[in-house]
Amino acid sequence: MTVALAAGSYDMTVDPAQGGAILSANWRPPDGRKVAVLEPVTGSLAPFKAGCFAMVPFANRIADGRFRFEGNDYAVPVNHPAEAMAIHGFGRENPWRITAQDSATLTLEQDFERADNPYRYHARQEIALSEAGLRLSLSVRNDGARAIPFGIGFHPWFPKSPRTTLAFASRGVLGRDARGLPILPPRTVPAFEPASPAPLATLPWFDGFLDGWEPRQVRLERPEDDLALELEAEGAFRHLHVFVPDDRVVLCAEPVSHAPDAINRPELGAANAMHRLAPGEAMAGTMTIQAMPLRTMPFSTTRHRR
């Protein structure tokens, strides 16, 4: 059963049974139009190729589903066998239960334990709408018997028009090895420069982890819809991963806590590493998305954002 939320000029549909995923999110500007904030999930799409979902207990990829940590070898299920990767964690593969709900907010929780998986955790999503936009919080607690590396993230899919731009500040995108996993050094991507972002039509394919995302803000502009979206991240969401496919008119700007395969790549540095959580310890992050007319100044300090 899906859950409908609404507040101010926003509405949203969530499916707790389908990995606690957001199926759609829309905004109505002053002229009354209905504008998609997220690419809506439809029956023609494979699961988790639209909307937004939580990534837990890790974000992005772990090569071959294997890692060594504090003298112990671990193996997690390879849920993307075509690339021999464990990808995006296990939260999306299992249902979440509703623990609190009203017309504008929803709290989802998930307890995970499997015989073939070293992770045992309790995760919580807090989803809220207000006139200030979407506020999505994700936390995870290590319910296992030993310390183990954890990570979290959100994976929103946004519509992409021919003139869509994406702007943020960073030190650059990490390189990619033959398996698409990150390597040093980073390189700059002029298309994302805040002063003069380029239409993403000029960047037909991109998949990269951004190093040094600071401030933790993204501005997406879709001129065809007179729309600007501003995404901000807090807490453990220290990093940004961007995906722009060349076979669909969508893009992803994903706040995450660590780099892909970071647990196997210590050379990426402590800032890009996963979090060590001892039994009972937790980590949390929050993502906000606000829609506004395109003419609105970027990240105006005069607007009430929360």
Tab-separated table of C-alpha atoms in Angstrom:
chain	number	residue	atom	x	y	z
A	1	MET	CA	0.000	0.000	0.000
A	2	THR	CA	1.385	3.392	-0.976
A	3	VAL	CA	1.252	6.466	1.254
A	4	ALA	CA	0.325	9.934	-0.064
A	5	LEU	CA	1.760	13.022	1.633
A	6	ALA	CA	1.028	16.699	0.954
A	7	ALA	CA	1.936	20.052	2.450
A	8	GLY	CA	2.031	23.571	1.067
A	9	SER	CA	2.653	23.337	-2.665
A	10	TYR	CA	4.217	19.845	-2.549
A	11	ASP	CA	2.894	16.301	-2.773
A	12	MET	CA	4.607	12.917	-2.627
A	13	THR	CA	3.878	9.185	-2.849
A	14	VAL	CA	5.904	6.626	-0.875
A	15	ASP	CA	5.857	2.828	-1.030
A	16	PRO	CA	7.068	1.295	2.266
A	17	ALA	CA	6.831	-2.234	0.848
A	18	GLN	CA	9.010	-1.374	-2.169
A	19	GLY	CA	12.162	-0.642	-0.258
A	20	GLY	CA	10.708	2.448	1.426
A	21	ALA	CA	11.093	4.256	-1.895
A	22	ILE	CA	9.583	7.574	-2.910
A	23	LEU	CA	7.627	6.960	-6.114
A	24	SER	CA	6.874	10.583	-7.008
A	25	ALA	CA	7.271	14.136	-5.729
A	26	ASN	CA	5.696	17.239	-7.288
A	27	TRP	CA	5.533	20.994	-6.765
A	28	ARG	CA	2.867	23.485	-7.792
A	29	PRO	CA	4.251	26.954	-8.570
A	30	PRO	CA	2.081	30.060	-8.164
A	31	ASP	CA	0.593	29.591	-11.664
A	32	GLY	CA	-0.929	26.262	-10.571
A	33	ARG	CA	0.991	23.912	-12.842
A	34	LYS	CA	2.084	20.509	-11.525
A	35	VAL	CA	5.848	20.166	-11.949
A	36	ALA	CA	7.750	16.956	-11.250
A	37	VAL	CA	10.509	17.358	-8.679
A	38	LEU	CA	11.539	13.702	-9.008
A	39	GLU	CA	11.282	11.485	-12.072
A	40	PRO	CA	8.112	9.482	-11.305
A	41	VAL	CA	8.130	5.708	-11.049
A	42	THR	CA	6.006	4.079	-13.766
A	43	GLY	CA	5.177	0.504	-14.606
A	44	SER	CA	7.465	0.559	-17.645
A	45	LEU	CA	10.598	1.171	-15.547
A	46	ALA	CA	12.692	-1.373	-13.692
A	47	PRO	CA	12.538	-0.946	-9.905
A	48	PHE	CA	14.569	1.903	-8.439
A	49	LYS	CA	15.224	3.595	-11.786
A	50	ALA	CA	13.149	6.648	-10.769
A	51	GLY	CA	11.861	8.364	-7.641
A	52	CYS	CA	14.248	8.202	-4.698
A	53	PHE	CA	15.471	5.460	-2.395
A	54	ALA	CA	17.675	5.090	0.667
A	55	MET	CA	21.088	3.433	0.404
A	56	VAL	CA	22.008	1.509	3.558
A	57	PRO	CA	24.254	0.016	5.034
A	58	PHE	CA	26.525	1.325	2.269
A	59	ALA	CA	26.207	3.566	-0.778
A	60	ASN	CA	27.250	2.779	-4.328
A	61	ARG	CA	29.566	-0.216	-4.836
A	62	ILE	CA	31.705	-2.792	-3.039
A	63	ALA	CA	33.844	-4.671	-5.580
A	64	ASP	CA	33.125	-8.421	-5.632
A	65	GLY	CA	31.115	-7.958	-2.439
A	66	ARG	CA	34.271	-8.494	-0.359
A	67	PHE	CA	36.408	-6.479	2.039
A	68	ARG	CA	38.792	-6.895	4.956
A	69	PHE	CA	38.297	-4.857	8.116
A	70	GLU	CA	40.182	-4.935	11.420
A	71	GLY	CA	41.639	-8.360	10.689
A	72	ASN	CA	38.407	-9.991	9.540
A	73	ASP	CA	37.354	-10.935	6.003
A	74	TYR	CA	33.758	-10.165	5.023
A	75	ALA	CA	31.554	-11.097	2.083
A	76	VAL	CA	28.182	-9.535	1.271
A	77	PRO	CA	25.742	-10.701	-1.416
A	78	VAL	CA	26.606	-9.535	-4.932
A	79	ASN	CA	23.297	-7.994	-6.001
A	80	HIS	CA	24.665	-6.696	-9.328
A	81	PRO	CA	26.223	-9.850	-10.797
A	82	ALA	CA	26.698	-8.373	-14.276
A	83	GLU	CA	29.497	-6.231	-12.814
A	84	ALA	CA	30.370	-8.495	-9.860
A	85	MET	CA	29.385	-5.733	-7.447
A	86	ALA	CA	27.398	-5.317	-4.288
A	87	ILE	CA	25.522	-2.098	-4.978
A	88	HIS	CA	23.512	0.482	-3.001
A	89	GLY	CA	23.132	-1.661	0.123
A	90	PHE	CA	20.171	-3.807	1.095
A	91	GLY	CA	17.626	-1.324	2.402
A	92	ARG	CA	15.931	-0.978	-0.963
A	93	GLU	CA	15.617	-4.765	-1.339
A	94	ASN	CA	13.443	-5.178	1.745
A	95	PRO	CA	10.219	-3.629	3.055
A	96	TRP	CA	10.096	-0.891	5.672
A	97	ARG	CA	7.429	-0.607	8.363
A	98	ILE	CA	5.501	2.560	9.173
A	99	THR	CA	6.071	3.725	12.746
A	100	ALA	CA	4.586	7.239	12.535
A	101	GLN	CA	2.450	9.058	9.977
A	102	ASP	CA	0.343	12.138	9.398
A	103	SER	CA	-0.703	14.087	6.318
A	104	ALA	CA	2.756	15.576	5.722
A	105	THR	CA	5.240	13.269	7.462
A	106	LEU	CA	6.140	9.609	7.462
A	107	THR	CA	8.591	7.611	9.573
A	108	LEU	CA	9.787	4.252	8.247
A	109	GLU	CA	11.981	1.726	10.034
A	110	GLN	CA	13.752	-1.442	8.986
A	111	ASP	CA	15.543	-4.137	10.981
A	112	PHE	CA	17.969	-6.186	8.925
A	113	GLU	CA	19.613	-9.514	9.772
A	114	ARG	CA	20.455	-12.357	7.372
A	115	ALA	CA	22.455	-15.550	7.817
A	116	ASP	CA	24.478	-14.860	4.640
A	117	ASN	CA	25.249	-11.218	5.497
A	118	PRO	CA	27.646	-9.753	8.091
A	119	TYR	CA	25.479	-6.653	8.544
A	120	ARG	CA	22.882	-6.448	11.281
A	121	TYR	CA	21.303	-3.011	11.596
A	122	HIS	CA	18.324	-0.848	12.457
A	123	ALA	CA	17.571	1.893	9.901
A	124	ARG	CA	15.129	4.784	10.059
A	125	GLN	CA	13.819	7.188	7.419
A	126	GLU	CA	12.021	10.397	8.336
A	127	ILE	CA	10.223	11.872	5.324
A	128	ALA	CA	8.599	15.286	5.643
A	129	LEU	CA	6.951	17.868	3.402
A	130	SER	CA	6.400	21.527	4.213
A	131	GLU	CA	6.170	24.812	2.347
A	132	ALA	CA	9.993	24.774	2.498
A	133	GLY	CA	10.124	21.566	0.436
A	134	LEU	CA	11.205	17.965	0.992
A	135	ARG	CA	13.233	16.924	4.028
A	136	LEU	CA	14.552	13.345	4.047
A	137	SER	CA	16.582	11.996	6.968
A	138	LEU	CA	18.245	8.592	7.142
A	139	SER	CA	19.957	6.931	10.089
A	140	VAL	CA	21.435	3.503	10.736
A	141	ARG	CA	22.544	1.781	13.953
A	142	ASN	CA	24.912	-1.155	14.129
A	143	ASP	CA	22.991	-3.951	15.873
A	144	GLY	CA	25.745	-6.494	15.271
A	145	ALA	CA	28.242	-7.940	17.726
A	146	ARG	CA	31.389	-6.282	16.322
A	147	ALA	CA	32.490	-3.033	14.737
A	148	ILE	CA	32.028	-2.900	10.960
A	149	PRO	CA	32.132	-0.139	8.300
A	150	PHE	CA	28.821	1.526	7.465
A	151	GLY	CA	27.653	4.073	4.938
A	152	ILE	CA	24.419	5.732	3.864
A	153	GLY	CA	23.024	7.835	1.046
A	154	PHE	CA	19.953	8.930	-0.878
A	155	HIS	CA	19.528	8.201	-4.582
A	156	PRO	CA	17.126	10.736	-6.136
A	157	TRP	CA	16.326	10.671	-9.859
A	158	PHE	CA	15.468	14.008	-11.474
A	159	PRO	CA	13.941	14.749	-14.898
A	160	LYS	CA	16.442	16.178	-17.391
A	161	SER	CA	15.398	18.532	-20.166
A	162	PRO	CA	17.689	19.653	-23.030
A	163	ARG	CA	18.607	22.880	-21.197
A	164	THR	CA	18.907	21.418	-17.690
A	165	THR	CA	22.003	22.480	-15.757
A	166	LEU	CA	23.544	21.183	-12.534
A	167	ALA	CA	25.804	23.424	-10.476
A	168	PHE	CA	27.888	22.851	-7.350
A	169	ALA	CA	31.371	23.470	-5.981
A	170	SER	CA	33.942	20.696	-5.505
A	171	ARG	CA	37.610	19.897	-5.986
A	172	GLY	CA	36.656	17.720	-8.947
A	173	VAL	CA	35.567	14.226	-9.920
A	174	LEU	CA	37.700	11.226	-9.091
A	175	GLY	CA	38.956	9.187	-12.016
A	176	ARG	CA	37.588	5.740	-12.925
A	177	ASP	CA	39.456	2.473	-13.326
A	178	ALA	CA	38.534	-0.305	-15.761
A	179	ARG	CA	35.664	-1.383	-13.482
A	180	GLY	CA	34.329	2.148	-13.070
A	181	LEU	CA	35.614	2.501	-9.499
A	182	PRO	CA	37.290	5.672	-8.224
A	183	ILE	CA	40.987	6.446	-8.517
A	184	LEU	CA	43.103	9.506	-7.803
A	185	PRO	CA	43.669	12.248	-8.788
A	186	PRO	CA	40.466	14.259	-9.202
A	187	ARG	CA	39.869	16.365	-12.293
A	188	THR	CA	37.713	19.418	-12.719
A	189	VAL	CA	34.417	19.266	-14.630
A	190	PRO	CA	33.675	22.732	-16.078
A	191	ALA	CA	30.079	21.741	-16.911
A	192	PHE	CA	29.173	21.884	-13.199
A	193	GLU	CA	30.871	25.186	-12.329
A	194	PRO	CA	28.407	27.369	-10.349
A	195	ALA	CA	29.356	30.542	-12.228
A	196	SER	CA	28.556	29.119	-15.658
A	197	PRO	CA	27.087	25.604	-15.683
A	198	ALA	CA	26.634	24.009	-19.094
A	199	PRO	CA	23.448	22.325	-20.338
A	200	LEU	CA	23.732	18.643	-19.546
A	201	ALA	CA	22.942	17.881	-23.182
A	202	THR	CA	26.611	18.773	-23.760
A	203	LEU	CA	27.593	16.107	-21.212
A	204	PRO	CA	25.730	13.093	-22.579
A	205	TRP	CA	27.128	10.530	-20.098
A	206	PHE	CA	28.702	11.024	-16.693
A	207	ASP	CA	29.131	8.832	-13.619
A	208	GLY	CA	31.419	10.154	-10.940
A	209	PHE	CA	32.169	10.726	-7.277
A	210	LEU	CA	32.906	14.349	-6.456
A	211	ASP	CA	35.797	15.050	-4.113
A	212	GLY	CA	35.594	17.988	-1.711
A	213	TRP	CA	31.894	18.891	-2.111
A	214	GLU	CA	31.747	22.151	-0.197
A	215	PRO	CA	29.406	23.861	0.451
A	216	ARG	CA	27.075	20.867	0.428
A	217	GLN	CA	24.653	22.417	-2.030
A	218	VAL	CA	23.451	21.633	-5.557
A	219	ARG	CA	21.330	23.829	-7.810
A	220	LEU	CA	19.476	22.174	-10.685
A	221	GLU	CA	17.812	24.453	-13.238
A	222	ARG	CA	15.218	23.267	-15.771
A	223	PRO	CA	14.388	26.326	-17.891
A	224	GLU	CA	11.681	24.573	-19.906
A	225	ASP	CA	9.627	24.309	-16.681
A	226	ASP	CA	10.759	27.650	-15.187
A	227	LEU	CA	12.087	25.530	-12.329
A	228	ALA	CA	15.071	25.621	-10.012
A	229	LEU	CA	15.696	22.904	-7.426
A	230	GLU	CA	18.090	23.433	-4.555
A	231	LEU	CA	19.454	20.386	-2.749
A	232	GLU	CA	21.378	20.618	0.508
A	233	ALA	CA	22.917	17.945	2.714
A	234	GLU	CA	23.775	17.681	6.398
A	235	GLY	CA	25.339	15.237	8.826
A	236	ALA	CA	27.024	12.168	7.368
A	237	PHE	CA	26.193	13.196	3.795
A	238	ARG	CA	29.614	14.742	3.165
A	239	HIS	CA	29.915	13.785	-0.502
A	240	LEU	CA	28.102	13.912	-3.822
A	241	HIS	CA	27.832	11.313	-6.571
A	242	VAL	CA	26.425	12.410	-9.944
A	243	PHE	CA	25.067	10.131	-12.646
A	244	VAL	CA	23.919	11.411	-16.057
A	245	PRO	CA	22.984	8.484	-18.333
A	246	ASP	CA	22.973	8.796	-22.110
A	247	ASP	CA	19.962	6.539	-22.730
A	248	ARG	CA	17.318	8.324	-20.594
A	249	VAL	CA	16.358	11.944	-19.938
A	250	VAL	CA	17.153	11.772	-16.223
A	251	LEU	CA	20.010	12.559	-13.863
A	252	CYS	CA	20.972	11.664	-10.311
A	253	ALA	CA	22.618	13.887	-7.689
A	254	GLU	CA	23.182	11.609	-4.698
A	255	PRO	CA	24.290	12.806	-1.242
A	256	VAL	CA	26.399	9.991	0.225
A	257	SER	CA	28.686	9.387	3.183
A	258	HIS	CA	31.613	7.774	1.363
A	259	ALA	CA	33.223	6.966	-1.988
A	260	PRO	CA	32.391	3.847	-4.034
A	261	ASP	CA	34.375	0.808	-2.856
A	262	ALA	CA	36.036	3.056	-0.266
A	263	ILE	CA	36.532	0.131	2.117
A	264	ASN	CA	38.903	-1.464	-0.428
A	265	ARG	CA	40.609	1.801	-1.440
A	266	PRO	CA	42.376	3.374	1.561
A	267	GLU	CA	44.406	5.511	-0.834
A	268	LEU	CA	41.291	7.679	-1.337
A	269	GLY	CA	41.863	9.052	2.156
A	270	ALA	CA	40.028	9.153	5.466
A	271	ALA	CA	37.665	11.896	4.286
A	272	ASN	CA	36.201	9.550	1.656
A	273	ALA	CA	36.104	6.432	3.865
A	274	MET	CA	33.163	4.561	5.351
A	275	HIS	CA	32.236	5.096	9.018
A	276	ARG	CA	33.372	2.586	11.629
A	277	LEU	CA	30.374	1.868	13.842
A	278	ALA	CA	30.872	-0.140	17.020
A	279	PRO	CA	27.918	-2.161	18.308
A	280	GLY	CA	25.144	0.256	19.252
A	281	GLU	CA	26.680	3.240	17.445
A	282	ALA	CA	24.753	5.098	14.746
A	283	MET	CA	25.200	7.594	11.925
A	284	ALA	CA	22.715	9.914	10.234
A	285	GLY	CA	22.323	12.354	7.367
A	286	THR	CA	19.668	14.679	5.974
A	287	MET	CA	18.858	15.869	2.447
A	288	THR	CA	16.526	18.768	1.672
A	289	ILE	CA	15.120	19.729	-1.734
A	290	GLN	CA	13.323	23.000	-2.389
A	291	ALA	CA	11.636	24.034	-5.641
A	292	MET	CA	11.270	27.623	-6.802
A	293	PRO	CA	10.806	29.713	-9.944
A	294	LEU	CA	13.946	29.897	-12.026
A	295	ARG	CA	14.422	33.625	-11.428
A	296	THR	CA	14.975	33.064	-7.689
A	297	MET	CA	18.530	33.863	-6.642
A	298	PRO	CA	20.631	30.772	-5.825
A	299	PHE	CA	20.573	29.758	-2.149
A	300	SER	CA	19.154	33.057	-0.965
A	301	THR	CA	19.873	33.628	2.708
A	302	THR	CA	16.610	35.546	3.042
A	303	ARG	CA	14.402	32.496	2.408
A	304	HIS	CA	13.225	30.275	5.211
A	305	ARG	CA	14.622	26.889	4.218
A	306	ARG	CA	13.639	24.609	7.092
